[in-house]
């Protein structure tokens, strides 16, 4: 089959690789009909995620048609259309039983690697390094889905791939980011980063009762999307002092909740952002927390900080004094996708949100390297790339 494979930083190729096979009675094989490039895939593309190996198949946002089932998978049948959560979860452990699906105890066979750095391992992830299990990803013609009796989610008739594809990751991620803000009616929510997750966080904040949402970015087409589709007020951080602007827009109080939808490769215009870039370049710091610093300082006293943006290791100069003395509440983590599939599908079916608004490019899988380049460099007004095997 054809698959998008990692060969090094800024080097992905479409290779011919062996078809996947059933390895366990709980497995399924899915013929992929739609897949996408995620913003977190760019962390791999840029070389910041360790334990990648040449030939690893990328991608964790994918859906398709079941073509083969292990003997223990009973809730779906061959021929069903399904979406596949990017977090791999067993469904039986302490954490899965508490709806903390991305913290599954049993799905990362390389948990020992993560434990050295983090103490405990989260779940395995599709196409996201050997640190998180070494699972082949979904930017391919076929994929093996482990724990398919738990992970596969059947899609009802009448919905297109593009309407439901983002249930695999970025729609639930944006929704959970907003849910973690403990939004009350009348709240003001600020969102750093107007990429796909940020766009869904904006929409979700309104679904959950926010009165105003303020979006921060520097890419004009993303800011325009946040304004036009998300009904957000917008700030270009290259043109204004974000902290001062937020004070002015909130009567001096600051936003009730702040969402960091940027993560480990944040850009900035101040001296500290250049400090981060220099330290990251020589691996004295793994992540650039420019947005996170602004979030902590800008948030209202007693406010909530939500972090859906991916962080991989260690960060410097975090204003913990501000976080502690202002009494901020932090919630973060990989998304518990399984928890949100049914309620978010209902939002789509009821016409309350059309996730296709974020798609800017539709490419055949053979053009995946071009898709990575334009997505990374924000060329051609690229906001989201969907690949068709």
Coordinates of C-alpha atoms in Angstrom, one line a residue:
X1 CA 0.0 0.0 0.0
X2 CA 1.0 3.7 -0.2
X3 CA 1.7 5.4 3.0
X4 CA 3.2 8.8 4.2
X5 CA 6.5 7.9 5.9
X6 CA 8.9 9.9 8.0
X7 CA 12.5 10.0 6.9
X8 CA 13.8 12.8 9.0
X9 CA 13.1 16.4 9.9
X10 CA 11.3 18.2 7.0
X11 CA 11.4 15.0 5.0
X12 CA 8.3 12.9 4.5
X13 CA 7.8 10.6 1.5
X14 CA 5.0 8.5 0.1
X15 CA 6.4 5.0 0.1
X16 CA 5.1 1.6 -0.8
X17 CA 4.9 -0.5 2.4
X18 CA 3.4 -3.9 3.4
X19 CA -0.3 -4.0 4.0
X20 CA -1.3 -4.2 7.7
X21 CA -2.5 -7.5 9.1
X22 CA -4.7 -8.6 12.0
X23 CA -2.3 -9.3 15.0
X24 CA -4.8 -9.7 17.8
X25 CA -8.5 -10.8 18.1
X26 CA -9.4 -7.2 19.1
X27 CA -7.9 -5.7 15.9
X28 CA -9.5 -4.4 12.8
X29 CA -8.2 -3.4 9.4
X30 CA -9.7 -0.2 8.0
X31 CA -9.5 0.9 4.3
X32 CA -8.9 4.6 4.7
X33 CA -11.2 7.0 2.8
X34 CA -10.1 10.3 4.3
X35 CA -7.2 11.4 6.5
X36 CA -5.7 14.7 7.4
X37 CA -2.5 16.5 8.5
X38 CA -2.7 17.7 12.1
X39 CA -0.9 20.7 13.6
X40 CA 0.8 18.3 16.0
X41 CA 2.1 16.3 13.0
X42 CA 4.2 19.4 12.3
X43 CA 6.1 18.8 15.6
X44 CA 7.2 15.5 14.1
X45 CA 7.9 17.1 10.7
X46 CA 10.1 19.7 12.3
X47 CA 12.1 17.1 14.2
X48 CA 11.0 17.9 17.8
X49 CA 9.4 14.5 18.7
X50 CA 12.0 12.0 19.8
X51 CA 12.1 8.2 19.0
X52 CA 10.9 8.6 15.4
X53 CA 12.5 6.0 13.0
X54 CA 12.9 6.2 9.3
X55 CA 9.9 4.6 7.5
X56 CA 7.4 5.3 10.4
X57 CA 3.9 5.8 9.0
X58 CA 2.5 9.2 10.0
X59 CA -1.0 10.4 10.7
X60 CA -3.6 10.1 13.5
X61 CA -6.7 11.7 11.9
X62 CA -8.3 9.1 9.7
X63 CA -11.5 7.2 8.9
X64 CA -12.7 4.7 6.5
X65 CA -14.4 1.4 5.8
X66 CA -13.9 -1.8 7.8
X67 CA -12.4 -4.6 5.6
X68 CA -11.4 -7.1 8.2
X69 CA -12.2 -7.8 11.8
X70 CA -10.6 -9.8 14.6
X71 CA -12.8 -12.4 16.2
X72 CA -13.5 -10.3 19.4
X73 CA -14.8 -7.2 17.6
X74 CA -18.6 -7.6 17.6
X75 CA -20.2 -4.1 17.7
X76 CA -19.3 -3.3 14.0
X77 CA -19.2 -5.3 10.8
X78 CA -17.2 -5.4 7.6
X79 CA -18.4 -2.6 5.4
X80 CA -19.2 -0.2 8.1
X81 CA -18.0 3.4 7.9
X82 CA -16.0 4.3 11.0
X83 CA -13.9 7.1 12.5
X84 CA -10.9 6.2 14.6
X85 CA -9.9 8.2 17.8
X86 CA -6.3 9.2 17.7
X87 CA -5.8 8.0 21.3
X88 CA -5.6 4.2 21.6
X89 CA -7.6 2.9 24.6
X90 CA -8.2 -0.5 26.0
X91 CA -11.6 0.3 27.5
X92 CA -11.0 -1.8 30.7
X93 CA -8.3 -0.2 32.8
X94 CA -8.7 2.2 35.8
X95 CA -8.5 5.3 33.6
X96 CA -10.7 4.1 30.7
X97 CA -13.4 3.3 33.2
X98 CA -13.3 6.9 34.4
X99 CA -13.6 8.4 30.9
X100 CA -9.9 9.3 31.0
X101 CA -9.3 7.6 27.7
X102 CA -6.0 9.2 26.7
X103 CA -4.5 8.0 30.0
X104 CA -5.1 4.3 29.2
X105 CA -2.8 2.0 31.1
X106 CA -2.6 -0.8 28.6
X107 CA -2.2 0.6 25.1
X108 CA 1.4 1.9 25.1
X109 CA 3.8 -1.1 24.8
X110 CA 6.7 1.3 25.2
X111 CA 5.4 2.9 28.5
X112 CA 8.8 2.3 30.0
X113 CA 10.3 5.0 27.7
X114 CA 7.8 7.6 28.8
X115 CA 8.0 6.7 32.5
X116 CA 11.7 7.8 32.6
X117 CA 10.7 11.3 31.7
X118 CA 7.1 11.7 32.9
X119 CA 6.7 9.2 35.7
X120 CA 3.8 7.5 34.1
X121 CA 2.7 6.9 30.5
X122 CA -0.4 8.1 28.7
X123 CA -2.1 6.0 26.1
X124 CA -0.6 4.9 22.8
X125 CA -1.1 7.2 19.8
X126 CA -1.4 6.5 16.1
X127 CA 1.6 7.6 14.1
X128 CA 3.2 9.5 16.9
X129 CA 6.7 8.0 17.6
X130 CA 7.8 5.0 19.4
X131 CA 7.6 6.9 22.7
X132 CA 3.8 6.5 22.3
X133 CA 3.8 2.9 21.1
X134 CA 5.3 2.9 17.6
X135 CA 1.8 2.4 16.0
X136 CA 1.6 2.9 12.3
X137 CA -0.5 5.9 11.5
X138 CA -3.4 6.6 9.2
X139 CA -1.9 8.6 6.4
X140 CA -2.1 5.5 4.3
X141 CA -4.4 3.3 2.2
X142 CA -5.0 0.9 5.1
X143 CA -4.5 0.9 8.9
X144 CA -4.6 -1.7 11.7
X145 CA -6.7 -0.5 14.6
X146 CA -5.9 -2.2 17.9
X147 CA -8.6 -2.4 20.6
X148 CA -11.1 -1.9 17.7
X149 CA -13.9 -3.3 19.9
X150 CA -13.5 0.0 21.9
X151 CA -12.1 2.5 19.4
X152 CA -14.1 2.1 16.2
X153 CA -17.1 4.5 16.1
X154 CA -19.7 3.8 13.4
X155 CA -20.9 6.7 11.4
X156 CA -24.6 6.9 10.5
X157 CA -25.7 7.2 6.9
X158 CA -26.2 10.7 5.4
X159 CA -23.0 12.3 6.6
X160 CA -19.9 12.9 4.4
X161 CA -16.4 12.0 5.4
X162 CA -15.5 15.6 5.8
X163 CA -18.3 16.3 8.2
X164 CA -17.1 13.6 10.6
X165 CA -13.4 13.2 9.9
X166 CA -12.4 15.7 12.6
X167 CA -14.2 13.7 15.3
X168 CA -11.0 11.7 15.3
X169 CA -9.0 14.5 17.0
X170 CA -9.3 18.2 16.5
X171 CA -13.1 18.7 17.1
X172 CA -13.0 16.8 20.4
X173 CA -9.7 18.5 21.3
X174 CA -11.1 22.0 20.8
X175 CA -14.3 21.0 22.7
X176 CA -12.4 19.5 25.6
X177 CA -10.2 22.6 25.7
X178 CA -13.3 24.8 26.1
X179 CA -14.9 22.3 28.6
X180 CA -11.8 22.5 30.7
X181 CA -12.4 26.3 31.1
X182 CA -15.5 25.7 33.4
X183 CA -17.3 28.3 31.3
X184 CA -20.2 30.1 33.0
X185 CA -22.9 32.1 31.2
X186 CA -21.4 35.5 30.5
X187 CA -17.8 34.5 30.6
X188 CA -15.1 35.9 28.4
X189 CA -12.7 33.3 26.9
X190 CA -9.4 34.1 25.1
X191 CA -7.9 31.6 22.7
X192 CA -4.2 31.8 21.7
X193 CA -3.7 30.2 18.3
X194 CA -6.3 30.1 15.4
X195 CA -5.2 26.9 13.8
X196 CA -7.8 24.1 13.5
X197 CA -7.9 23.3 17.2
X198 CA -8.2 27.0 18.1
X199 CA -11.0 27.4 15.7
X200 CA -12.9 24.5 17.2
X201 CA -12.2 25.8 20.7
X202 CA -13.7 29.1 19.7
X203 CA -16.9 27.4 18.4
X204 CA -17.1 25.2 21.4
X205 CA -16.7 28.0 23.9
X206 CA -19.9 29.6 22.5
X207 CA -21.6 26.2 22.5
X208 CA -20.8 26.0 26.2
X209 CA -22.2 29.4 27.1
X210 CA -19.4 32.0 26.7
X211 CA -20.6 35.5 26.0
X212 CA -17.4 36.7 24.2
X213 CA -14.4 34.9 22.7
X214 CA -11.2 36.8 21.8
X215 CA -8.8 35.1 19.4
X216 CA -5.1 35.8 19.2
X217 CA -2.8 34.9 16.2
X218 CA -0.7 36.6 13.6
X219 CA -1.8 34.7 10.4
X220 CA -4.3 37.0 8.8
X221 CA -6.5 34.3 7.1
X222 CA -6.7 32.4 10.4
X223 CA -7.8 35.6 12.2
X224 CA -10.3 36.2 9.5
X225 CA -11.7 32.7 9.9
X226 CA -12.0 33.2 13.6
X227 CA -13.9 36.4 13.1
X228 CA -16.1 35.2 10.2
X229 CA -16.9 31.6 11.2
X230 CA -16.2 31.7 14.9
X231 CA -17.7 35.2 15.6
X232 CA -14.7 36.0 17.7
X233 CA -13.1 39.3 18.4
X234 CA -9.5 39.2 17.1
X235 CA -6.1 40.4 18.1
X236 CA -2.9 40.3 15.9
X237 CA -0.1 39.9 18.4
X238 CA 2.4 41.4 15.9
X239 CA 0.4 44.6 16.0
X240 CA -0.7 45.0 19.6
X241 CA 0.5 44.2 23.1
X242 CA -1.8 41.3 23.8
X243 CA -1.8 41.7 27.6
X244 CA -2.7 45.4 27.5
X245 CA -5.3 44.8 24.8
X246 CA -7.0 42.1 26.8
X247 CA -7.2 44.3 29.9
X248 CA -8.8 47.1 27.8
X249 CA -11.3 44.7 26.2
X250 CA -12.3 43.2 29.6
X251 CA -12.6 46.3 31.7
X252 CA -9.3 45.7 33.4
X253 CA -10.2 42.3 34.7
X254 CA -8.7 40.0 32.1
X255 CA -10.4 37.0 30.4
X256 CA -12.2 34.5 32.7
X257 CA -10.5 31.7 30.9
X258 CA -7.5 31.4 28.6
X259 CA -6.8 28.6 26.1
X260 CA -3.3 27.8 24.8
X261 CA -4.0 26.1 21.5
X262 CA -0.4 26.7 20.3
X263 CA 1.9 24.5 22.3
X264 CA 5.6 23.7 21.9
X265 CA 6.4 25.8 18.8
X266 CA 5.0 29.1 19.7
X267 CA 6.2 32.3 17.9
X268 CA 6.5 35.7 19.5
X269 CA 7.9 39.1 19.0
X270 CA 9.6 39.8 22.3
X271 CA 13.1 39.0 23.6
X272 CA 11.9 36.0 25.5
X273 CA 10.7 34.3 22.3
X274 CA 14.1 34.7 20.7
X275 CA 15.6 33.2 23.8
X276 CA 13.3 30.2 23.4
X277 CA 14.1 29.7 19.8
X278 CA 17.9 29.8 20.5
X279 CA 17.6 27.3 23.4
X280 CA 15.3 25.0 21.4
X281 CA 17.7 25.0 18.4
X282 CA 20.5 23.6 20.5
X283 CA 18.2 21.4 22.6
X284 CA 18.7 23.2 25.9
X285 CA 15.0 23.6 26.0
X286 CA 12.6 21.3 24.2
X287 CA 9.5 23.5 23.9
X288 CA 8.8 27.2 23.2
X289 CA 6.2 28.4 25.8
X290 CA 5.7 32.0 24.5
X291 CA 1.9 31.6 24.3
X292 CA 1.7 29.9 27.7
X293 CA 3.5 32.7 29.4
X294 CA 1.0 35.2 27.9
X295 CA -1.9 33.0 28.9
X296 CA -0.8 32.8 32.6
X297 CA -0.1 36.6 32.9
X298 CA -3.2 37.6 31.0
X299 CA -5.8 35.4 32.7
X300 CA -8.1 36.9 35.3
X301 CA -7.6 36.3 39.0
X302 CA -9.3 33.0 39.9
X303 CA -9.5 32.1 36.2
X304 CA -9.0 28.9 34.3
X305 CA -6.1 28.0 32.0
X306 CA -6.7 25.2 29.5
X307 CA -3.9 23.7 27.5
X308 CA -4.7 21.6 24.4
X309 CA -1.5 22.7 22.7
X310 CA 1.0 19.9 22.7
X311 CA 4.1 20.1 25.0
X312 CA 6.7 17.4 24.8
X313 CA 9.3 18.0 27.5
X314 CA 10.7 21.0 29.4
X315 CA 10.1 24.7 29.3
X316 CA 11.9 27.7 30.8
X317 CA 10.9 30.9 32.5
X318 CA 7.3 30.0 33.3
X319 CA 5.6 32.6 35.5
X320 CA 4.5 30.2 38.3
X321 CA 4.4 33.1 40.7
X322 CA 1.6 34.7 38.7
X323 CA -0.2 31.4 38.4
X324 CA -0.1 30.7 42.2
X325 CA -0.8 34.2 43.5
X326 CA -3.7 34.7 41.1
X327 CA -5.2 31.4 42.1
X328 CA -5.4 30.0 38.6
X329 CA -6.8 26.5 37.8
X330 CA -5.0 24.5 35.1
X331 CA -6.5 21.7 33.1
X332 CA -4.7 20.1 30.1
X333 CA -3.9 16.8 28.4
X334 CA -4.3 14.7 25.4
X335 CA -8.0 14.4 24.4
X336 CA -10.3 11.8 25.8
X337 CA -11.8 11.4 22.3
X338 CA -14.0 8.4 23.1
X339 CA -15.9 10.5 25.6
X340 CA -17.0 13.1 23.1
X341 CA -17.8 11.1 20.0
X342 CA -21.6 10.8 20.5
X343 CA -22.4 14.3 21.8
X344 CA -20.3 16.0 19.1
X345 CA -21.8 13.8 16.4
X346 CA -25.2 15.1 17.6
X347 CA -24.0 18.7 17.2
X348 CA -23.1 17.9 13.6
X349 CA -26.3 16.1 12.9
X350 CA -28.4 18.9 14.4
X351 CA -26.6 21.5 12.2
X352 CA -25.1 23.4 15.2
X353 CA -21.6 23.1 13.7
X354 CA -20.2 22.2 10.2
X355 CA -16.6 21.1 10.8
X356 CA -15.8 21.4 7.1
X357 CA -15.3 25.1 7.4
X358 CA -11.6 24.7 8.4
X359 CA -10.6 22.7 5.2
X360 CA -8.6 24.7 2.8
X361 CA -6.9 22.0 0.7
X362 CA -7.9 18.6 -0.5
X363 CA -5.0 16.6 -2.0
X364 CA -4.3 13.0 -3.2
X365 CA -2.1 11.2 -0.8
X366 CA 0.7 11.2 -3.3
X367 CA 0.9 15.0 -2.7
X368 CA 1.3 14.7 1.1
X369 CA 4.9 16.1 1.1
X370 CA 3.5 19.3 -0.6
X371 CA 0.7 19.3 1.9
X372 CA 3.1 19.3 4.8
X373 CA 5.1 22.1 3.3
X374 CA 2.2 24.5 2.7
X375 CA 0.7 23.7 6.1
X376 CA 4.0 24.3 7.9
X377 CA 4.7 27.6 6.2
X378 CA 1.0 28.8 6.0
X379 CA 1.4 29.0 2.2
X380 CA -1.6 29.4 -0.2
X381 CA -3.8 30.4 2.8
X382 CA -3.5 26.8 4.1
X383 CA -5.5 26.2 7.2
X384 CA -6.2 22.4 7.0
X385 CA -5.1 19.7 4.5
X386 CA -7.3 16.6 3.9
X387 CA -5.6 13.7 2.1
X388 CA -7.5 11.2 -0.1
X389 CA -5.8 7.7 -0.5

